[in-house]
Coordinates of C-alpha atoms in Angstrom, one line a residue:
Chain V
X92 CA 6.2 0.0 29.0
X93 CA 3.5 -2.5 28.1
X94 CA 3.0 -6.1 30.4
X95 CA 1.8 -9.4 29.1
X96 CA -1.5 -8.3 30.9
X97 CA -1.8 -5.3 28.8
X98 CA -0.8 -7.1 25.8
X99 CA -3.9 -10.0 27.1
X100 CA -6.4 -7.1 27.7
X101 CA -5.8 -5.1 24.0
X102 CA -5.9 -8.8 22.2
X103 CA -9.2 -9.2 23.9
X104 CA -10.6 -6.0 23.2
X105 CA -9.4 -6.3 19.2
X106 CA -10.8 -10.1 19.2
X107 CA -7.3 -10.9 17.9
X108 CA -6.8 -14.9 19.3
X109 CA -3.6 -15.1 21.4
X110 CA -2.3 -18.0 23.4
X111 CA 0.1 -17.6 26.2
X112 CA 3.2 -19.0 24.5
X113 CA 3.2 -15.9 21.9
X114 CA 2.7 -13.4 24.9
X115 CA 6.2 -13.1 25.5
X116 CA 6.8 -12.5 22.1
X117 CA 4.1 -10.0 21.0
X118 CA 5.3 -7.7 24.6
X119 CA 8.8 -7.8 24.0
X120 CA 8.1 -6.5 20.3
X121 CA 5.5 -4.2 21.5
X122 CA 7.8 -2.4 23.9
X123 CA 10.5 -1.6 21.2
X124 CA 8.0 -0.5 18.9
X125 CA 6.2 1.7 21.2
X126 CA 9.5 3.3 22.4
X127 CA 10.2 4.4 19.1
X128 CA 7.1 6.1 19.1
X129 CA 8.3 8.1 22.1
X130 CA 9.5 10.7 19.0
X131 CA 6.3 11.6 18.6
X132 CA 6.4 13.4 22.0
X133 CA 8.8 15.9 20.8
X134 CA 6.0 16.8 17.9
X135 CA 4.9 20.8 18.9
X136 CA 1.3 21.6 19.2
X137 CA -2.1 19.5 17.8
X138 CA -3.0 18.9 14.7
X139 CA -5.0 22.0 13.2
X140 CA -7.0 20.9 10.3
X141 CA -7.1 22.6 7.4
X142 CA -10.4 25.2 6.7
X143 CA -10.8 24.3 3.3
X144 CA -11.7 20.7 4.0
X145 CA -16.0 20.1 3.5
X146 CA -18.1 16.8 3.5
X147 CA -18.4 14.8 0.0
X148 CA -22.3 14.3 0.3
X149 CA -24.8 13.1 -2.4
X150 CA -28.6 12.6 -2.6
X151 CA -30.1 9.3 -1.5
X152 CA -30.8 8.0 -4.2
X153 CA -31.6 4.1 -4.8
X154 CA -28.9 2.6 -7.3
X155 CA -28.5 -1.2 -8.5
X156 CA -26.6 -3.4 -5.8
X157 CA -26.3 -6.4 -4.9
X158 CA -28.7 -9.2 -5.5
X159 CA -29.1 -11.4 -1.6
X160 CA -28.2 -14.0 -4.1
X161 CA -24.7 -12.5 -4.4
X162 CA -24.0 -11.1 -1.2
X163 CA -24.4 -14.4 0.5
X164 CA -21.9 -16.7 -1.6
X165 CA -19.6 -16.2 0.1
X166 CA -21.0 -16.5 3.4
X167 CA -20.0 -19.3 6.3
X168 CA -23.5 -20.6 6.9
X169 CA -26.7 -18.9 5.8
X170 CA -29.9 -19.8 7.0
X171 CA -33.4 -18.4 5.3
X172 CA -31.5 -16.0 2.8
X173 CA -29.8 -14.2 5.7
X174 CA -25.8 -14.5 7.1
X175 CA -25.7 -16.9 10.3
X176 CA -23.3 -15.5 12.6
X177 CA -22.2 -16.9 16.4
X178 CA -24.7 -16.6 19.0
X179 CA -24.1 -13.0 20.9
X180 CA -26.1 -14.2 24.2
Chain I
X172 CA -18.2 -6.2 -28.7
X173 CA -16.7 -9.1 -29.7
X174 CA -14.0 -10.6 -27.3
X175 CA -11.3 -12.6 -27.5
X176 CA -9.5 -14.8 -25.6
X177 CA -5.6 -15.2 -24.4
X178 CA -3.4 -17.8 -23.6
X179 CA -1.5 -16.8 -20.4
X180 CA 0.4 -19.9 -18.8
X181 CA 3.1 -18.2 -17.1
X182 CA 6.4 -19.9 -16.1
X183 CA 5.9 -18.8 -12.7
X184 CA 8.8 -19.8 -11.0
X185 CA 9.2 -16.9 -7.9
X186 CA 5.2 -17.4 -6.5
X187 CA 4.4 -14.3 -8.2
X188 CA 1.1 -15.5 -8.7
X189 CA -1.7 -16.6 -6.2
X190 CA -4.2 -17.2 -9.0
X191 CA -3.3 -17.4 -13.1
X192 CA -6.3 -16.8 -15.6
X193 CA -5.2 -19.4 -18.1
X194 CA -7.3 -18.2 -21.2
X195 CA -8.7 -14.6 -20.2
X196 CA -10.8 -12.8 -22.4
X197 CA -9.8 -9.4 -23.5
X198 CA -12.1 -6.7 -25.8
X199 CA -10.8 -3.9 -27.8
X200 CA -9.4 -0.4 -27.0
X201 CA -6.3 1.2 -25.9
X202 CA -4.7 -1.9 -23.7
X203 CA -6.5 -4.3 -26.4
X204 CA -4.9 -7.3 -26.0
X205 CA -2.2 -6.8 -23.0
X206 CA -1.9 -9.3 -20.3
X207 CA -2.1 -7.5 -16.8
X208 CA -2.0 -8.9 -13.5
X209 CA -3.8 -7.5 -10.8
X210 CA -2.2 -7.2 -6.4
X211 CA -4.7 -9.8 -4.6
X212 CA -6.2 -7.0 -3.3
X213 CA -7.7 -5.6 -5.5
X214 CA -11.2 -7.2 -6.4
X215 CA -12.0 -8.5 -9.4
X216 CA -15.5 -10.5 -10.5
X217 CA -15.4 -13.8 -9.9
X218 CA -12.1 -14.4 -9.7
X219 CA -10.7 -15.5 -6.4
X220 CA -9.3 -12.2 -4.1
X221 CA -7.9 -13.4 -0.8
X222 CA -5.4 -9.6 -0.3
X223 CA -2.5 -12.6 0.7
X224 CA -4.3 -13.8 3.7
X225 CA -5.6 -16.9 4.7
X226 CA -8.8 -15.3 6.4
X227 CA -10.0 -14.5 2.7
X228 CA -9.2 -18.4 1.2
X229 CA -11.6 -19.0 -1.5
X230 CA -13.3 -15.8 -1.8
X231 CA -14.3 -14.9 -5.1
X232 CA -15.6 -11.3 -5.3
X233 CA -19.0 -10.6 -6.4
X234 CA -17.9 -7.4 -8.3
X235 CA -15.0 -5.8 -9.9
X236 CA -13.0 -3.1 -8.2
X237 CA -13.2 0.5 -10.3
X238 CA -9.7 0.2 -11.5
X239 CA -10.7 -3.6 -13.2
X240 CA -13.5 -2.0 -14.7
X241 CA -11.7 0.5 -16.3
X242 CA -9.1 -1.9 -17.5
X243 CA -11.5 -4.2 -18.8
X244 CA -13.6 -1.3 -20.9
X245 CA -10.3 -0.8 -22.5
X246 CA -9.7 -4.4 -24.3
X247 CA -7.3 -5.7 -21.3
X248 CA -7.0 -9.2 -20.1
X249 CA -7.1 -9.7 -16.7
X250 CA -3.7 -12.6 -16.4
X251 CA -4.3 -13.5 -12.8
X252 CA -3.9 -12.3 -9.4
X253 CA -0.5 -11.4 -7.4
X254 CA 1.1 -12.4 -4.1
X255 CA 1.8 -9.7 -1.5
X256 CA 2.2 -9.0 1.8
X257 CA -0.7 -10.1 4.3
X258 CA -3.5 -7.0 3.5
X259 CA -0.7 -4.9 2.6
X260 CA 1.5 -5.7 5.8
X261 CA 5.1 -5.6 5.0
X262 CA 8.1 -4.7 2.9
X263 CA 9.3 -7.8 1.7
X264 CA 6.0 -9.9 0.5
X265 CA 7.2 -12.6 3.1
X266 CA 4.2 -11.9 5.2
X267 CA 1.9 -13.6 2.6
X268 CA -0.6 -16.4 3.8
X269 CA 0.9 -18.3 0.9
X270 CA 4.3 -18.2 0.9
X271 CA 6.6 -15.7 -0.2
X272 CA 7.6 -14.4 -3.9
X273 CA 11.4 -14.4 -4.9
X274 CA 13.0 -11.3 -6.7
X275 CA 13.9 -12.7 -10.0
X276 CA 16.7 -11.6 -10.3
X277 CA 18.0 -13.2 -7.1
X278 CA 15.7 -15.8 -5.8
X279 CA 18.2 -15.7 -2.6
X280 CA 16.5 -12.1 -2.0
X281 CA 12.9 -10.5 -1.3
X282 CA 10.9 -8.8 -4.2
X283 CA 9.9 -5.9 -1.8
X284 CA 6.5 -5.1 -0.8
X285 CA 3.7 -5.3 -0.5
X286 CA 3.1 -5.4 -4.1
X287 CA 6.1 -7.9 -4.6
X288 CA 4.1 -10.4 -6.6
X289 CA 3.0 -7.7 -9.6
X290 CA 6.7 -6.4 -9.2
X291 CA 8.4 -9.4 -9.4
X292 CA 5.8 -10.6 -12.4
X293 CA 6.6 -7.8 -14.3
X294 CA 10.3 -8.3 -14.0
X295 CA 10.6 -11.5 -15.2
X296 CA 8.3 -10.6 -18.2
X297 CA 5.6 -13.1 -17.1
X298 CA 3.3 -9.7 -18.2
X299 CA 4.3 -6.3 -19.3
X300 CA 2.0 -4.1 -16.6
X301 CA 0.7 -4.4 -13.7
X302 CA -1.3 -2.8 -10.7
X303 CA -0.3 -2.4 -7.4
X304 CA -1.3 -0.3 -4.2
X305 CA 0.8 2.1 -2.3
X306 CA 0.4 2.5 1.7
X307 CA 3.5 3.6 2.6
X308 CA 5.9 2.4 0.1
X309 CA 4.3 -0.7 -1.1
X310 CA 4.6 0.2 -5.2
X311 CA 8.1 2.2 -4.7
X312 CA 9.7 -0.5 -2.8
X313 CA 9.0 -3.3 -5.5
X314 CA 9.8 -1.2 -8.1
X315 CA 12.7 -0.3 -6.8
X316 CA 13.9 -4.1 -5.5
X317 CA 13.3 -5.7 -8.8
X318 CA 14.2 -3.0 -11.1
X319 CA 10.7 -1.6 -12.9
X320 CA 8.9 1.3 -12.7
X321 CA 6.0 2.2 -10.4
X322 CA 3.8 5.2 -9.3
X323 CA 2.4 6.1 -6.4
X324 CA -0.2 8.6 -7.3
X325 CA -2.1 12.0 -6.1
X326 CA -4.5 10.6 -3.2
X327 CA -7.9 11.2 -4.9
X328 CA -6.6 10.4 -8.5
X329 CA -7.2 6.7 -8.7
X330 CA -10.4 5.3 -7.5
X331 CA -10.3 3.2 -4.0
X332 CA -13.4 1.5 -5.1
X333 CA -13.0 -2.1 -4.6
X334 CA -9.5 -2.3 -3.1
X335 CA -9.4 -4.4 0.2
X336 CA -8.9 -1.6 2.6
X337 CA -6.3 -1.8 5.1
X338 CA -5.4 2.2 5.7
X339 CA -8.2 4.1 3.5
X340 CA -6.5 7.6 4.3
X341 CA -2.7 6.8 2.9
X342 CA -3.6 3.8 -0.1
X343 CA -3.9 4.4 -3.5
X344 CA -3.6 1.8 -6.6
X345 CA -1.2 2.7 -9.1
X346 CA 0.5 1.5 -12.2
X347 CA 3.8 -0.7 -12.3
X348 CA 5.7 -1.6 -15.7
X349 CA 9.3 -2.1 -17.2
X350 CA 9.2 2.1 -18.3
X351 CA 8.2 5.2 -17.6
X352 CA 6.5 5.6 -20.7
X353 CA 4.0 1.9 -20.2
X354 CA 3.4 3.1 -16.8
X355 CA 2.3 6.1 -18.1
X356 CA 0.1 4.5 -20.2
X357 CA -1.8 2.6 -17.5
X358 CA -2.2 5.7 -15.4
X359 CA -4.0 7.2 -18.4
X360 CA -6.7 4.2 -18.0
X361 CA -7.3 3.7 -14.2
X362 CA -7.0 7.5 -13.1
X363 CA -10.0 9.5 -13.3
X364 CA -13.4 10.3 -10.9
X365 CA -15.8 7.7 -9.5
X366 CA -18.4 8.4 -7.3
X367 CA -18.0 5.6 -5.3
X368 CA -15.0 6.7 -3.6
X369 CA -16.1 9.6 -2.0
X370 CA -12.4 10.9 -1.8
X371 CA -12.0 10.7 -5.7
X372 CA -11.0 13.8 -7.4
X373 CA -12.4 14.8 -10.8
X374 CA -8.6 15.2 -12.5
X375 CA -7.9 12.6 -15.3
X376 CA -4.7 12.0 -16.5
X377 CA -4.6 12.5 -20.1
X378 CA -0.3 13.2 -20.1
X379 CA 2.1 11.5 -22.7
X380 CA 5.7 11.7 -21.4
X381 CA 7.8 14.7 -22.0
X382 CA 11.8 14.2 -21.5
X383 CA 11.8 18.1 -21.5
X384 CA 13.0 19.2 -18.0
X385 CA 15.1 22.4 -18.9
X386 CA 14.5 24.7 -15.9
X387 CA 12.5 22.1 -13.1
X388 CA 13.9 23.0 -10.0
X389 CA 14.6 19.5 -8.1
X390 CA 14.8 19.6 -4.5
X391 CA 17.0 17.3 -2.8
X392 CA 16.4 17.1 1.0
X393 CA 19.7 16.1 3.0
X394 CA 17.5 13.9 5.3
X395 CA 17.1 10.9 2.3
X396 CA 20.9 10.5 2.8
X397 CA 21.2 10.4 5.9
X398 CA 21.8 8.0 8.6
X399 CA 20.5 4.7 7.6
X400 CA 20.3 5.1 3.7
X401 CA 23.7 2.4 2.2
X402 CA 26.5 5.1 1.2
X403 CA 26.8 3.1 -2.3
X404 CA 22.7 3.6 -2.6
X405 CA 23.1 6.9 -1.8
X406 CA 25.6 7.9 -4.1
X407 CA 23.4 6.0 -7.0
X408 CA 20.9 8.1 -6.8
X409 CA 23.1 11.3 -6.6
X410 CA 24.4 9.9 -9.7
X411 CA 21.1 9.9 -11.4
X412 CA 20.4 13.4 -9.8
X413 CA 23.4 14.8 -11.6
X414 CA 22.0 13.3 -15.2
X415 CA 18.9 15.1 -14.7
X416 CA 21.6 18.1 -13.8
X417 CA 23.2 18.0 -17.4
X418 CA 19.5 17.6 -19.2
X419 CA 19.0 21.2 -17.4
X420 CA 17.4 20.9 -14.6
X421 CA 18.4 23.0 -11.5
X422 CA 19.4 20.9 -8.1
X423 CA 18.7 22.6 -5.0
X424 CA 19.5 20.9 -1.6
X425 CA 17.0 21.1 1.1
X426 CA 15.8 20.0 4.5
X427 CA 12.7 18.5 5.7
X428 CA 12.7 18.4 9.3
X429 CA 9.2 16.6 9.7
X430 CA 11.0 13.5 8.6
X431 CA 12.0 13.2 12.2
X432 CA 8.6 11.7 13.1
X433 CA 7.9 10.8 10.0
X434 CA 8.0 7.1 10.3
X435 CA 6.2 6.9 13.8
X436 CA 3.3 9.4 12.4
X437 CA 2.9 6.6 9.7
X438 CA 3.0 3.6 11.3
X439 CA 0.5 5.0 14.3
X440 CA -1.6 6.1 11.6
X441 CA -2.1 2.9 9.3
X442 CA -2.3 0.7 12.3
X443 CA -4.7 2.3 14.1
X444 CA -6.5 2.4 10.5
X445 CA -6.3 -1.3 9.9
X446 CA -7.7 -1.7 13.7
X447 CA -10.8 -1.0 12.5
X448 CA -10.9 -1.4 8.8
X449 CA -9.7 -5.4 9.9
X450 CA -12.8 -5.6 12.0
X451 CA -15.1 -7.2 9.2
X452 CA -13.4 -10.3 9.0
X453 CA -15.1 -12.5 11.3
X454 CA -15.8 -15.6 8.9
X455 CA -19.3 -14.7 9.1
X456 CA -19.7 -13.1 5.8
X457 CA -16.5 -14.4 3.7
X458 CA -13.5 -16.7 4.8
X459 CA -13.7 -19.6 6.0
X460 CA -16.6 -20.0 8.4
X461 CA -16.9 -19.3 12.1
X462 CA -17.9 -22.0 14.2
X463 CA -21.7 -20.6 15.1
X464 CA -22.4 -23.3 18.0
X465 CA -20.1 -21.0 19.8
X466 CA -20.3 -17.7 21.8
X467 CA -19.4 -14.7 19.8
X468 CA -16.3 -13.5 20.9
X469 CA -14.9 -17.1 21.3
X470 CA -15.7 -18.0 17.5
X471 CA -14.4 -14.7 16.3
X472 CA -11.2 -15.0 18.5
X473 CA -10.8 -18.8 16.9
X474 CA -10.8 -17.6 13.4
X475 CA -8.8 -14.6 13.8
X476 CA -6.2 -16.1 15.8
X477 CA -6.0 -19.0 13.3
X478 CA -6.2 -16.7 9.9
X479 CA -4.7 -14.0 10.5
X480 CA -0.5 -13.8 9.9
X481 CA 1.4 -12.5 13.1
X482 CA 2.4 -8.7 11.3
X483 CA -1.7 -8.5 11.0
X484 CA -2.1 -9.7 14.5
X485 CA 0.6 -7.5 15.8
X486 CA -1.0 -4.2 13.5
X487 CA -4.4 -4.3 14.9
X488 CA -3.1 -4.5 18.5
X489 CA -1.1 -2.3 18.3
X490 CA -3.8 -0.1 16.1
X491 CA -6.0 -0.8 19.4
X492 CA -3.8 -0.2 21.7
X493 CA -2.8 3.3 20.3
X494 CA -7.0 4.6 20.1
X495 CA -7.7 3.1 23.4
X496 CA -8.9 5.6 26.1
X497 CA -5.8 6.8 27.6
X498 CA -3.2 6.5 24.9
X499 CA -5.2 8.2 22.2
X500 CA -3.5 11.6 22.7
X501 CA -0.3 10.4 23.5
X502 CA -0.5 8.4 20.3
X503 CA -3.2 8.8 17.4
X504 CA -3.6 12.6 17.9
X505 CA 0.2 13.3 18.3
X506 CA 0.4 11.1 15.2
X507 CA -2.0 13.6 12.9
X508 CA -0.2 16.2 14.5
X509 CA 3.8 15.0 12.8
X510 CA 1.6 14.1 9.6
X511 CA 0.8 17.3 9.3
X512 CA 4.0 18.8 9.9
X513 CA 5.3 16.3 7.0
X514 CA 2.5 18.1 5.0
X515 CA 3.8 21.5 5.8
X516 CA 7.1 20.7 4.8
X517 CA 6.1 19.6 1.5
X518 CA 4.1 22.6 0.7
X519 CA 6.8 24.8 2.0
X520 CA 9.0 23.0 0.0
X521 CA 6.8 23.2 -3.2
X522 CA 7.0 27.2 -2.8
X523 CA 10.9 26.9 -4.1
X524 CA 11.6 23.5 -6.4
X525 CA 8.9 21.6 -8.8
X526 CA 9.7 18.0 -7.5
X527 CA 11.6 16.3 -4.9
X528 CA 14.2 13.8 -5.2
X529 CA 16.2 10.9 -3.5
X530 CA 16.6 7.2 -3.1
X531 CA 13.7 4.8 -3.1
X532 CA 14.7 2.3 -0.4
X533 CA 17.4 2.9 1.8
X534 CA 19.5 -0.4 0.7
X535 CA 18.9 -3.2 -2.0
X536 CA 17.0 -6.1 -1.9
X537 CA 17.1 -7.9 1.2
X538 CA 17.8 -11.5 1.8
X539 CA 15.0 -13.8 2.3
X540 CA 14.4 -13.6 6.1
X541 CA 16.4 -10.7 6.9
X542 CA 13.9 -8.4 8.0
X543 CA 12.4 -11.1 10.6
X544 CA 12.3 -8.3 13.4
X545 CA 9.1 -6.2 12.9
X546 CA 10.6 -2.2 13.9
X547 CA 13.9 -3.0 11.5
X548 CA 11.1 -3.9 8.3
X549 CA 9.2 -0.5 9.3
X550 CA 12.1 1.2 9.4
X551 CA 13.2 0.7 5.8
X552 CA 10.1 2.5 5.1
X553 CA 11.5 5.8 5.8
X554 CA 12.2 7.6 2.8
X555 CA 8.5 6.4 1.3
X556 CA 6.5 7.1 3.7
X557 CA 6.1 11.2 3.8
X558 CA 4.6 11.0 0.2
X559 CA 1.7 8.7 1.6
X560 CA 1.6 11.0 4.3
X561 CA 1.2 14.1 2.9
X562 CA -0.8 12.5 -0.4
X563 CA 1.5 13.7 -3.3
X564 CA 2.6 11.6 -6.0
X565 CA 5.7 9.7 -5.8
X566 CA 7.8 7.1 -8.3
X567 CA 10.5 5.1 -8.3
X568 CA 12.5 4.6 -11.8
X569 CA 15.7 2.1 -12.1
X570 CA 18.7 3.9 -11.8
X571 CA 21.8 1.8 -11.9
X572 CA 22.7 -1.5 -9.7
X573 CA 24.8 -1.9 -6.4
X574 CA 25.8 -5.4 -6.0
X575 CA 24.1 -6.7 -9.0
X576 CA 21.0 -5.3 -7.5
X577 CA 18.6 -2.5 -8.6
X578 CA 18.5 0.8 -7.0
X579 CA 15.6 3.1 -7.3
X580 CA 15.5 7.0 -7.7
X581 CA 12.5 8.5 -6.0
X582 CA 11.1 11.4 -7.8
X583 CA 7.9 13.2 -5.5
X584 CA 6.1 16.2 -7.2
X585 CA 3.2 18.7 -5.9
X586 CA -0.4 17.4 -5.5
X587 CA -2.1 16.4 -8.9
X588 CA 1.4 17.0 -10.9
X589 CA 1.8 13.5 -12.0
X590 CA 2.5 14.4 -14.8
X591 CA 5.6 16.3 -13.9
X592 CA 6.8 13.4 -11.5
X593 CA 6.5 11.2 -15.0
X594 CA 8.0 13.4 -17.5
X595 CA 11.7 13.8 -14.9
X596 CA 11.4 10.3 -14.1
X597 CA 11.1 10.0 -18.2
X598 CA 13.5 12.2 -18.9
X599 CA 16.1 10.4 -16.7
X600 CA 15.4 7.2 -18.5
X601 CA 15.7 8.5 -21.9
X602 CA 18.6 10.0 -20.8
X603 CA 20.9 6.3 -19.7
X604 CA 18.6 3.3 -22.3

C-alpha cells in the first residue's frame, strides 16, 4: 500500500514534476498496479544467472564521432561551444 | 551512385504519420525504389525523431540509426516517420504526444501499439513496409489489430544502434509488411552484426520463405486460451492451428506455467528500465530547453512534468519506486527471478516442439479510449510478453476476422530460428490467399 507521500517522495527522487491535484490519481493507480505485482511473491527461489554469459569488450580505439558542431544543435542554450545546463548550486 | 528521388504525399487520413518526406531520395539495390516508413523512434539523419513525445519536439538527429543505414545502402527511400505510443508506452498508440492514429479499417478503433502508426500506414497502403520496435508486444499487437504482418525478432539479431531506448534488455526493431514473404524480405536487410550494439549477434538472415512444414512439431500452450483471451479470438486461432495441421504439421498441447508471473516480471522489468534509460531528457541537451536561471532540480521537474505524457510519468515512478532501497528485492530481483522461469519454460519446451503457437492479442481492436485505465492496457499484453522476456522470435500473421476485425496468430520459435517462425507463418498464409 503506497500514500500520496510516498507517491510525492518517488516523484521527487525520479525528477518527474507532479502537482497535488494528480496525486490522488497517480496513488490510486499505483496501488492496483502494485497489488498485481504481489504474484511475484509466489515466484520460488532468485534469479541464477546463467554461466555461459561473458562481457562484450573491445580495444580502445579512437573512431570518428561526432563533430561539437553536431552534438550541440540540438541543445537548449549553449554557451562557448559547451551545453548550458541549470545551475546545480 | 546516382540517386533518385520519390514522390511520397500520402493521403494520411488516420495520423499515421508524424513527419512525411515528400520527395525522398532512394539509391539502388535490393529495396531500390520502395517507400518505407520508419517508428519515430528510430533515428534517422536529419529528419526530425521525437519517439511520440513532446520532450523530443523538433529534434532532428544528427545521425542515422544502424537499421536506416542499412536500408539506405540498399536503394530505399526513407517516406517519413510514424506515430506511436509515448517512447514505446502503450498498446493502443493513444499515448502519443501528438494525437492518436486510427485503425484503418475502423477509425472508431485503436491501431494497437506502440508501433500503431507503421502498422496502420502499411494497412492502408500509404507504403508497402515498414519498421517497428518490439518491447513487449509493440510489433505483434499492430500487426495483429490492423491485419499485416510483423516480426519480433531473436534479441541480438537486429542492431539496437540508434533506436530511442526505453527497455534496452527486451526491444528489438523488426520488419512489418502486408506478407510473410515482404517481411521476410526486410529482415534479410536490417538483421545482421554491428559493433555498436554490444548485444548484436553475428547471425544474418539470409532465408527466403519455405511453405514446407511436413513434420514441425507446434506446441500449443493451454495458458494462451485461457482466462482473458475472447472465446471467438480463441477459436480463430485454433482454426488457423488446424490449417497448419492438414499441411502436416504435428500439434502438441502444452503448458507453460511461468506465464503466471509473466506479465508482472515484464512490466517490473521495462519500467524500472525506462527509470533510468528516461533520465537523459532534461532539455539540456535536446527538447525544448530548460529554463537555466533556475535551480537544477526545479528546471528539470518543470520540463519533465510539462513533456512528458502521464503513462511515462507513471513508468518511471513506478520504475523508481520498484529499485528503490527497500523494494528492490521484493520487486526488481523477484522480477529477473519469474523472467527467468519464463526462460526455462521456453527452453524446456523447445526440447519437445519446433515453435510455439496461439493468439496474438487477447481480443480485437479496441475502441478509441477503451483502455483509459493503465493495469487493464498492461494486461492485454499477456500473451506477447514471454517472447520479449525470454528473447526468442515471435510473429503475428492475419488469420481470419471476428467482428469485421483482424485476428492475429502468434507463431514463437527457438532462439535465432527466424527462419522457422517465417516459413509456418508462410506456410499458413499460402495455405488460405
Amino acid at each position: 500500500m503506497v500514500f500520496e507521500r510516498d507517491v510525492e517522495h518517488i516523484a521527487g527522487l525520479a525528477d518527474i514534476g507532479i502537482v497535488k491535484e494528480e496525486l490522488d490519481e497517480f496513488t490510486i493507480q499505483f496501488n492496483r498496479i502494485l497489488d498485481y505485482f504481489d504474484i511475484l511473491d509466489t515466484v520460488e527461489g532468485d534469479c541464477v544467472y546463467e554461466q555461459d554469459r561473458y562481457n562484450v569488450l573491445r580495444e580502445d580505439v579512437i573512431s570518428p564521432s561526432l563533430s561539437q558542431e553536431d552534438a550541440l544543435k540540438n541543445a537548449g542554450e549553449t554557451e562557448d561551444g559547451f551545453f548550458k545546463a541549470p545551475r546545480v548550486m | 551512385m546516382a540517386h533518385s528521388r520519390l514522390s511520397f504525399t500520402p493521403d494520411d487520413r488516420v495520423n499515421a504519420f508524424l513527419t512525411t518526406c515528400p520527395e525522398p531520395e532512394y539509391g539502388t539495390g535490393r529495396l531500390e525504389g520502395l517507400a518505407i516508413a520508419i517508428k519515430d523512434n528510430i533515428s534517422t539523419k536529419g529528419i526530425r525523431t521525437t519517439a511520440g513525445s513532446r520532450i523530443l519536439e523538433g529534434y532532428v538527429p544528427p545521425y542515422d540509426a544502424h537499421v536506416v543505414s542499412l536500408l539506405l545502402a540498399e536503394g530505399a527511400a526513407i517516406a517519413g516517420k510514424t506515430n506511436m505510443d509515448e517512447f514505446g508506452m502503450g498498446t493502443t498508440t493513444e499515448n502519443s504526444g501528438y494525437g492518436p492514429t486510427l485503425n484503418p479499417l475502423d477509425t472508431g478503433r485503436v491501431p494497437g501499439g506502440s508501433s500503431g502508426g507503421s502498422a496502420a500506414a502499411v494497412a492502408a497502403g500509404m507504403v508497402r513496409m515498414a519498421l517497428g520496435s518490439d518491447t513487449g508486444g509493440s510489433i505483434r499487437c499492430p500487426a495483429a489489430f490492423c491485419g499485416i504482418v510483423g516480426l519480433k525478432p531473436t534479441y541480438g539479431r537486429v542492431s539496437r544502434y540508434g533506436l530511442i531506448a526505453y527497455a534496452n534488455s527486451l526491444e528489438q526493431i523488426g520488419p512489418m509488411a502486408r506478407t510473410v514473404g515482404e517481411t521476410s524480405r526486410l529482415m534479410q536487410v536490417i538483421a545482421g552484426y554491428d559493433p555498436r550494439d554490444s548485444t548484436s549477434i553475428e547471425q544474418p538472415y539470409c532465408h527466403t520463405p519455405d511453405k514446407n512444414i511436413q513434420g514441425r512439431r507446434i506446441g500449443v500452450p493451454e495458458e494462451f486460451f485461457g482466462a482473458g483471451v475472447d472465446p471467438a479470438v480463441a477459436a480463430k486461432a485454433w482454426e488457423a492451428i488446424e490449417v497448419l495441421e492438414k499441411k502436416g504439421a504435428e500439434i502438441v498441447t502444452c503448458r507453460m506455467p511461468g506465464m503466471a508471473y509473466a506479465l508482472a516480471a515484464y512490466y517490473v522489468t521495462c519500467m524500472s528500465e525506462a527509470s533510468s534509460n528516461l533520465a537523459r531528457f532534461d532539455g539540456v541537451r535536446y527538447g525544448p530547453a530548460a529554463d537555466t536561471k533556475k535551480p537544477w532540480h526545479e528546471a528539470f521537474q518543470e520540463r519533465r512534468g510539462t513533456s512528458f505524457g502521464k503513462e511515462v510519468r507513471r513508468r518511471i515512478m513506478l520504475g523508481t519506486f520498484a529499485l528503490s532501497s527497500g523494494y528492490y528485492g521484493k520487486y526488481y530481483a523477484k522480477a529477473q527471478a519469474a523472467r527467468q522461469q519464463v526462460k526455462l519454460d521456453f527452453i524446456r519446451l523447445y526440447k519437445e516442439v519446433d515453435v510455439l503457437a496461439g493468439p496474438t492479442m487477447p481480443t480485437i481492436a479496441f475502441r478509441l479510449g477503451e483502455k483509459a485505465d493503465p493495469l487493464s492496457m498492461y494486461l492485454s499484453d499477456i500473451l506477447t510478453v514471454p517472447a520479449n522476456l525470454a528473447g526468442v522470435p515471435a510473429i503475428s500473421v492475419p488469420c481470419g476476422t471476428v467482428d469485421g476485425m483482424p485476428v492475429g496468430l502468434q507463431i514463437m520459435g527457438r532462439h535465432f530460428e527466424d527462419e522457422a517462425v517465417i516459413d509456418t507463418a508462410f506456410a499458413y498464409e499460402q495455405a488460405v490467399v
